[in-house]
XYZ file of N, CA and C in Angstrom:
576
model
N 31.163 39.389 -31.566
C 29.716 39.313 -31.678
C 29.107 40.649 -31.299
N 28.067 40.923 -31.946
C 27.381 42.164 -31.674
C 26.443 41.998 -30.481
N 26.133 43.086 -29.882
C 25.235 43.092 -28.732
C 23.871 42.520 -29.108
N 23.387 42.845 -30.272
C 22.089 42.351 -30.725
C 22.098 40.835 -30.833
N 23.177 40.279 -31.359
C 23.304 38.832 -31.495
C 23.310 38.170 -30.120
N 24.050 38.746 -29.187
C 24.095 38.206 -27.822
C 22.726 38.253 -27.155
N 22.005 39.309 -27.381
C 20.668 39.428 -26.802
C 19.752 38.371 -27.398
N 19.824 38.169 -28.705
C 18.985 37.163 -29.365
C 19.332 35.771 -28.845
N 20.621 35.469 -28.746
C 21.046 34.162 -28.219
C 20.544 33.990 -26.787
N 20.676 35.028 -25.979
C 20.204 34.975 -24.589
C 18.706 34.726 -24.516
N 17.935 35.402 -25.378
C 16.483 35.211 -25.396
C 16.114 33.797 -25.843
N 16.847 33.254 -26.816
C 16.590 31.891 -27.284
C 16.872 30.897 -26.153
N 17.986 31.107 -25.445
C 18.333 30.218 -24.330
C 17.259 30.290 -23.247
N 16.819 31.469 -22.906
C 15.773 31.635 -21.895
C 14.484 30.975 -22.365
N 14.124 31.155 -23.632
C 12.905 30.540 -24.163
C 12.996 29.019 -24.103
N 14.156 28.466 -24.466
C 14.338 27.012 -24.414
C 14.215 26.520 -22.975
N 14.811 27.233 -22.033
C 14.722 26.843 -20.620
C 13.282 26.900 -20.117
N 12.562 27.944 -20.474
C 11.170 28.083 -20.047
C 10.322 26.962 -20.639
N 10.498 26.703 -21.920
C 9.737 25.633 -22.570
C 10.082 24.290 -21.932
N 11.363 24.051 -21.683
C 11.790 22.801 -21.029
C 11.165 22.650 -19.654
N 11.143 23.734 -18.897
C 10.537 23.694 -17.567
C 9.044 23.395 -17.654
N 8.357 24.040 -18.588
C 6.915 23.812 -18.740
C 6.623 22.378 -19.167
N 7.426 21.820 -20.057
C 7.248 20.426 -20.479
C 7.480 19.495 -19.288
N 8.540 19.776 -18.513
C 8.831 18.963 -17.323
C 7.660 19.006 -16.347
N 7.123 20.190 -16.090
C 5.991 20.330 -15.161
C 4.771 19.575 -15.662
N 4.511 19.669 -16.967
C 3.343 18.980 -17.539
C 3.514 17.469 -17.409
N 4.712 16.966 -17.701
C 4.967 15.526 -17.586
C 4.886 15.075 -16.135
N 5.416 15.894 -15.240
C 5.368 15.569 -13.816
C 3.917 15.528 -13.334
N 3.122 16.495 -13.761
C 1.704 16.515 -13.389
C 0.988 15.281 -13.924
N 1.264 14.936 -15.175
C 0.616 13.767 -15.783
C 1.002 12.487 -15.045
N 2.273 12.375 -14.648
C 2.726 11.193 -13.921
C 2.042 11.110 -12.562
N 1.984 12.214 -11.843
C 1.315 12.219 -10.541
C -0.163 11.866 -10.679
N -0.814 12.454 -11.678
C -2.235 12.178 -11.879
C -2.456 10.704 -12.201
N -1.574 10.129 -13.005
C -1.682 8.714 -13.353
C -1.413 7.829 -12.134
N -0.382 8.148 -11.374
C -0.009 7.331 -10.217
C -1.004 7.432 -9.067
N -1.513 8.620 -8.820
C -2.387 8.827 -7.667
C -3.872 8.709 -7.999
N -4.219 8.734 -9.258
C -5.616 8.572 -9.644
C -6.534 9.542 -8.923
N -7.613 9.047 -8.314
C -8.579 9.925 -7.654
C -7.983 10.693 -6.473
N -6.929 10.188 -5.890
C -6.277 10.884 -4.773
C -5.671 12.208 -5.249
N -5.170 12.238 -6.471
C -4.606 13.474 -7.039
C -5.677 14.572 -7.027
N -6.841 14.249 -7.577
C -7.922 15.239 -7.637
C -8.371 15.662 -6.244
N -8.434 14.718 -5.318
C -8.854 15.036 -3.949
C -7.886 16.014 -3.292
N -6.593 15.777 -3.457
C -5.584 16.642 -2.829
C -5.587 18.023 -3.477
N -5.692 18.083 -4.801
C -5.749 19.384 -5.484
C -6.959 20.174 -4.991
N -8.101 19.500 -4.890
C -9.312 20.178 -4.423
C -9.167 20.627 -2.968
N -8.593 19.763 -2.140
C -8.441 20.084 -0.721
C -7.494 21.263 -0.507
N -6.377 21.269 -1.222
C -5.375 22.322 -1.037
C -5.745 23.577 -1.809
N -6.351 23.397 -2.978
C -6.805 24.541 -3.752
C -5.783 25.094 -4.729
N -4.553 24.656 -4.642
C -3.512 25.119 -5.561
C -2.783 23.895 -6.107
N -2.814 23.759 -7.422
C -2.250 22.575 -8.067
C -0.766 22.388 -7.727
N 0.001 23.441 -7.763
C 1.444 23.310 -7.508
C 1.722 22.876 -6.069
N 0.969 23.398 -5.114
C 1.146 22.989 -3.715
C 0.703 21.546 -3.508
N -0.390 21.169 -4.153
C -0.876 19.791 -4.049
C 0.145 18.827 -4.638
N 0.701 19.179 -5.786
C 1.698 18.310 -6.414
C 2.963 18.221 -5.560
N 3.329 19.304 -4.915
C 4.493 19.260 -4.015
C 4.215 18.303 -2.857
N 2.995 18.331 -2.334
C 2.642 17.416 -1.250
C 2.688 15.961 -1.723
N 2.189 15.696 -2.915
C 2.214 14.331 -3.443
C 3.653 13.862 -3.680
N 4.507 14.759 -4.171
C 5.927 14.422 -4.329
C 6.541 14.087 -2.967
N 6.191 14.876 -1.959
C 6.704 14.616 -0.605
C 6.244 13.253 -0.092
N 5.004 12.894 -0.378
C 4.505 11.573 0.029
C 5.335 10.471 -0.616
N 5.583 10.629 -1.908
C 6.370 9.611 -2.610
C 7.762 9.470 -2.000
N 8.391 10.602 -1.704
C 9.732 10.564 -1.096
C 9.686 9.889 0.271
N 8.680 10.206 1.062
C 8.544 9.626 2.402
C 8.372 8.117 2.316
N 7.460 7.670 1.470
C 7.158 6.234 1.368
C 8.341 5.469 0.779
N 9.084 6.110 -0.090
C 10.260 5.457 -0.689
C 11.278 5.063 0.392
N 11.289 5.775 1.500
C 12.222 5.487 2.597
C 11.772 4.310 3.464
N 10.511 3.902 3.335
C 10.001 2.793 4.140
C 10.573 1.467 3.640
N 10.636 0.525 4.532
C 11.029 -0.832 4.159
C 9.753 -1.652 3.974
N 9.031 -1.362 2.888
C 7.767 -2.050 2.624
C 8.050 -3.431 2.065
N 7.251 -4.366 2.526
C 7.450 -5.749 2.079
C 6.100 -6.446 1.985
N 6.036 -7.451 1.133
C 4.793 -8.227 1.071
C 4.676 -9.095 2.315
N 3.482 -9.571 2.562
C 3.278 -10.482 3.681
C 3.872 -11.847 3.348
N 4.320 -12.522 4.373
C 4.738 -13.909 4.181
C 3.478 -14.741 3.987
N 3.580 -15.909 3.390
C 2.386 -16.753 3.247
C 1.715 -17.048 4.596
N 2.524 -17.225 5.641
C 1.969 -17.491 6.972
C 1.176 -16.287 7.478
N 1.756 -15.093 7.349
C 1.044 -13.879 7.771
C -0.215 -13.678 6.941
N -0.105 -13.904 5.644
C -1.254 -13.730 4.753
C -2.405 -14.634 5.203
N -2.104 -15.882 5.491
C -3.143 -16.829 5.916
C -3.712 -16.439 7.280
N -2.836 -16.023 8.194
C -3.280 -15.622 9.534
C -4.213 -14.414 9.450
N -3.822 -13.409 8.672
C -4.664 -12.223 8.545
C -5.963 -12.528 7.802
N -5.908 -13.387 6.806
C -7.116 -13.759 6.068
C -8.098 -14.485 6.994
N -7.585 -15.350 7.839
C -8.443 -16.058 8.793
C -9.062 -15.067 9.774
N -8.280 -14.125 10.238
C -8.822 -13.110 11.150
C -9.887 -12.267 10.451
N -9.668 -11.964 9.156
C -10.671 -11.192 8.421
C -11.983 -11.970 8.332
N -11.879 -13.265 8.083
C -13.103 -14.102 8.031
C -13.854 -14.018 9.358
N -13.115 -14.051 10.443
C -13.733 -13.954 11.769
C -14.421 -12.590 11.940
N -13.770 -11.518 11.515
C -14.349 -10.176 11.621
C -15.629 -10.097 10.799
N -15.602 -10.645 9.590
C -16.803 -10.636 8.745
C -17.941 -11.416 9.389
N -17.628 -12.565 9.955
C -18.665 -13.375 10.617
C -19.219 -12.635 11.833
N -18.372 -11.941 12.532
C -18.767 -11.183 13.716
C -19.732 -10.053 13.351
N -19.658 -9.578 12.120
C -20.481 -8.456 11.685
C -21.974 -8.739 11.857
N -22.376 -9.973 11.663
C -23.794 -10.336 11.760
C -24.327 -10.085 13.170
N -23.573 -10.489 14.174
C -24.045 -10.378 15.557
C -23.667 -9.062 16.239
N -22.532 -8.500 15.853
C -22.060 -7.289 16.518
C -21.337 -6.393 15.504
N -22.109 -5.685 14.656
C -21.480 -4.893 13.595
C -20.552 -3.797 14.113
N -20.879 -3.200 15.230
C -20.017 -2.161 15.795
C -18.653 -2.709 16.174
N -18.657 -3.841 16.845
C -17.397 -4.489 17.236
C -16.619 -4.932 15.993
N -17.340 -5.421 14.978
C -16.690 -5.860 13.740
C -15.992 -4.688 13.052
N -16.620 -3.515 13.036
C -15.981 -2.344 12.430
C -14.707 -1.978 13.181
N -14.777 -1.956 14.492
C -13.589 -1.635 15.291
C -12.487 -2.667 15.057
N -12.868 -3.940 15.008
C -11.880 -5.000 14.786
C -11.280 -4.934 13.386
N -12.100 -4.582 12.388
C -11.581 -4.437 11.023
C -10.559 -3.309 10.961
N -10.852 -2.205 11.623
C -9.932 -1.068 11.654
C -8.614 -1.471 12.315
N -8.711 -2.169 13.429
C -7.517 -2.635 14.140
C -6.721 -3.620 13.287
N -7.416 -4.551 12.656
C -6.755 -5.551 11.818
C -5.997 -4.886 10.669
N -6.605 -3.916 10.028
C -5.911 -3.234 8.939
C -4.669 -2.512 9.437
N -4.748 -1.933 10.611
C -3.562 -1.313 11.195
C -2.446 -2.324 11.405
N -2.804 -3.506 11.854
C -1.804 -4.557 12.066
C -1.188 -5.019 10.748
N -2.020 -5.196 9.734
C -1.521 -5.605 8.419
C -0.547 -4.547 7.880
N -0.946 -3.283 7.988
C -0.072 -2.202 7.507
C 1.252 -2.202 8.251
N 1.184 -2.395 9.547
C 2.403 -2.410 10.351
C 3.345 -3.533 9.915
N 2.813 -4.730 9.728
C 3.629 -5.864 9.300
C 4.205 -5.606 7.906
N 3.444 -4.921 7.064
C 3.932 -4.601 5.715
C 5.030 -3.537 5.741
N 5.117 -2.769 6.842
C 6.175 -1.767 6.959
C 5.705 -0.331 6.970
N 4.398 -0.102 7.017
C 3.873 1.257 7.087
C 3.846 1.726 8.537
N 4.260 2.964 8.807
C 4.060 3.524 10.151
C 2.563 3.732 10.378
N 2.095 3.446 11.572
C 0.644 3.516 11.809
C 0.266 4.370 13.019
N 1.117 5.286 13.415
C 0.843 6.068 14.613
C -0.277 7.093 14.415
N -0.330 7.754 13.271
C -1.285 8.832 13.035
C -2.127 8.486 11.808
N -3.455 8.466 11.957
C -4.312 8.022 10.858
C -4.145 8.867 9.596
N -4.112 10.188 9.738
C -4.006 11.041 8.551
C -2.702 10.775 7.798
N -1.597 10.632 8.523
C -0.326 10.327 7.877
C -0.354 8.928 7.277
N -0.967 8.023 7.990
C -1.083 6.632 7.533
C -1.845 6.573 6.213
N -2.963 7.267 6.115
C -3.740 7.238 4.870
C -2.997 7.960 3.752
N -2.274 9.024 4.083
C -1.464 9.704 3.060
C -0.383 8.763 2.537
N 0.261 8.026 3.443
C 1.294 7.069 3.031
C 0.702 5.978 2.147
N -0.456 5.482 2.524
C -1.115 4.433 1.734
C -1.472 4.916 0.337
N -1.753 6.201 0.204
C -2.182 6.728 -1.090
C -1.117 6.588 -2.164
N 0.139 6.454 -1.763
C 1.220 6.327 -2.744
C 1.107 5.004 -3.502
N 0.857 3.923 -2.791
C 0.797 2.603 -3.420
C -0.620 2.062 -3.604
N -1.582 2.676 -2.948
C -2.972 2.191 -3.007
C -3.930 3.361 -3.218
N -3.716 4.145 -4.284
C -4.507 5.367 -4.462
C -5.984 5.144 -4.746
N -6.321 4.007 -5.307
C -7.720 3.771 -5.669
C -8.561 3.462 -4.434
N -7.990 2.779 -3.449
C -8.781 2.356 -2.291
C -8.560 3.209 -1.044
N -7.637 4.157 -1.093
C -7.356 4.917 0.129
C -8.565 5.735 0.578
N -9.357 6.259 -0.359
C -10.540 7.008 0.061
C -11.563 6.083 0.705
N -11.664 4.858 0.206
C -12.552 3.875 0.838
C -12.121 3.640 2.279
N -10.822 3.569 2.482
C -10.281 3.371 3.831
C -10.619 4.566 4.720
N -10.442 5.768 4.203
C -10.781 6.964 4.988
C -12.261 6.955 5.366
N -13.105 6.619 4.398
C -14.548 6.586 4.657
C -14.895 5.542 5.713
N -14.298 4.356 5.603
C -14.568 3.288 6.572
C -14.096 3.690 7.964
N -12.919 4.284 8.032
C -12.388 4.705 9.335
C -13.299 5.772 9.961
N -13.750 6.717 9.158
C -14.658 7.753 9.676
C -15.938 7.112 10.200
N -16.413 6.091 9.498
C -17.615 5.393 9.937
C -17.347 4.662 11.260
N -16.172 4.050 11.389
C -15.840 3.351 12.633
C -15.765 4.341 13.795
N -15.256 5.528 13.538
C -15.194 6.557 14.580
C -16.612 6.993 14.947
N -17.466 7.184 13.939
C -18.867 7.532 14.211
C -19.567 6.412 14.960
N -19.225 5.169 14.625
C -19.838 4.000 15.270
C -19.602 4.035 16.770
N -18.446 4.484 17.185
C -18.166 4.526 18.620
C -19.128 5.465 19.343
N -19.718 6.391 18.611
C -20.731 7.282 19.180
C -22.138 6.732 19.036
N -22.273 5.594 18.353
C -23.565 4.939 18.219
C -24.493 5.560 17.191
N -23.959 6.359 16.271
C -24.791 7.098 15.324
C -24.647 6.563 13.898
N -24.710 5.219 13.735
C -24.492 4.639 12.412
C -25.582 3.611 12.125
N -26.131 3.682 10.922
C -27.156 2.730 10.514
C -26.551 1.475 9.899
N -27.384 0.492 9.681
C -26.945 -0.798 9.152
C -26.293 -0.670 7.789
N -26.876 0.090 6.884
C -26.296 0.234 5.540
C -24.951 0.942 5.586
N -24.824 1.931 6.482
C -23.532 2.612 6.633
C -22.472 1.643 7.141
N -22.847 0.807 8.093
C -21.915 -0.197 8.619
C -21.493 -1.170 7.526
N -22.469 -1.625 6.744
C -22.163 -2.556 5.668
C -21.211 -1.908 4.652
N -21.482 -0.668 4.311
C -20.613 0.063 3.383
C -19.196 0.205 3.926
N -19.096 0.474 5.224
C -17.771 0.604 5.843
C -17.007 -0.717 5.782
N -17.708 -1.824 6.044
C -17.039 -3.130 5.968
C -16.567 -3.428 4.548
N -17.369 -3.077 3.572
C -16.953 -3.264 2.173
C -15.731 -2.412 1.846
N -15.719 -1.196 2.374
C -14.564 -0.321 2.154
C -13.307 -0.881 2.824
N -13.459 -1.370 4.039
C -12.308 -1.999 4.704
C -11.816 -3.193 3.884
N -12.757 -3.941 3.355
C -12.397 -5.140 2.592
C -11.576 -4.793 1.349
N -11.892 -3.694 0.705
C -11.144 -3.282 -0.491
C -9.663 -3.097 -0.168
N -9.385 -2.377 0.898
C -7.985 -2.167 1.263
C -7.361 -3.456 1.767
N -8.093 -4.208 2.561
C -7.567 -5.475 3.074
C -7.126 -6.369 1.918
N -7.961 -6.503 0.903
C -7.625 -7.346 -0.251
C -6.332 -6.893 -0.919
N -6.151 -5.588 -1.054
C -4.913 -5.095 -1.680
C -3.692 -5.335 -0.797
N -3.860 -5.145 0.495
C -2.708 -5.280 1.390
C -2.259 -6.722 1.577
N -3.175 -7.657 1.497
C -2.797 -9.062 1.715
C -2.564 -9.821 0.414
N -2.759 -9.155 -0.717
C -2.598 -9.829 -2.013
C -1.209 -10.456 -2.128
N -1.163 -11.610 -2.744
C 0.091 -12.302 -3.012
C 0.768 -11.590 -4.179
N 1.937 -10.968 -3.951
C 2.580 -10.212 -5.033
C 2.953 -11.089 -6.231
N 3.134 -12.389 -6.016
C 3.464 -13.278 -7.128
C 2.279 -13.428 -8.073
N 1.066 -13.273 -7.542
C -0.113 -13.417 -8.393
C -0.608 -12.076 -8.903
N -0.049 -10.985 -8.381
C -0.463 -9.656 -8.838
C 0.075 -9.380 -10.232
N -0.778 -8.865 -11.050
C -0.370 -8.422 -12.372
C -0.461 -6.907 -12.376
N 0.495 -6.234 -13.011
C 0.380 -4.774 -13.098
C -0.943 -4.415 -13.775
N -1.638 -3.464 -13.171
C -2.931 -3.071 -13.718
C -2.974 -1.559 -13.857
N -3.793 -1.124 -14.777
C -4.001 0.307 -14.932
C -4.922 0.783 -13.818
N -4.961 2.085 -13.612
C -5.846 2.650 -12.592
C -7.296 2.280 -12.902
N -7.670 2.284 -14.178
C -9.039 1.941 -14.549
C -9.354 0.503 -14.156
N -8.421 -0.425 -14.423
C -8.642 -1.823 -14.068
C -8.736 -1.990 -12.557
N -7.888 -1.267 -11.811
C -7.949 -1.342 -10.353
C -9.298 -0.844 -9.852
N -9.765 0.277 -10.398
C -11.043 0.836 -9.971
C -12.189 -0.110 -10.292
N -12.147 -0.715 -11.485
C -13.199 -1.646 -11.877
C -13.198 -2.887 -10.983
N -12.026 -3.329 -10.565
C -11.920 -4.513 -9.714
C -12.551 -4.285 -8.347
N -12.655 -3.007 -7.932
C -13.169 -2.713 -6.599
C -14.609 -2.207 -6.614
N -15.238 -2.225 -7.773
C -16.641 -1.767 -7.830
C -17.582 -2.861 -7.424
């Protein structure tokens, strides 16, 4: 073979590898965007670099894959649902206490489901893998509960926080036998 032929073959191989890599990256980005929904955009905006944000999302997926996540038993589901009803009823007389109790209850539900709950930021990142549509609602509600402890929250903010807690609570206690696979759009519409 001539040197020119070898160079052409080498360039073709390099071009094929580059094109393959670019296609892989595009597909990987599309999959992450589809799986994480609004969380994808939030992380890209927060980090400022798409490749670094996608690496972080991949790391989240790997981390959560190692968890022993499980659905609630019917007994746990009923117990937590009853406690949620109590928290909602408590909201009328003591909204601050209800927000704190809702935050605590969600931590307990997550723990029983198999999520580590030691650090809020890590906890919300972990939740974003399987609950990307409602994780921002959870962050907002938690921030409101933290503000509530300082006494600087109005009635509408409290109500909004309880609604946000409820969105995540509903997803975490859902009976997996009755869950139907839904698109991100359907999930978002269900929580509006």
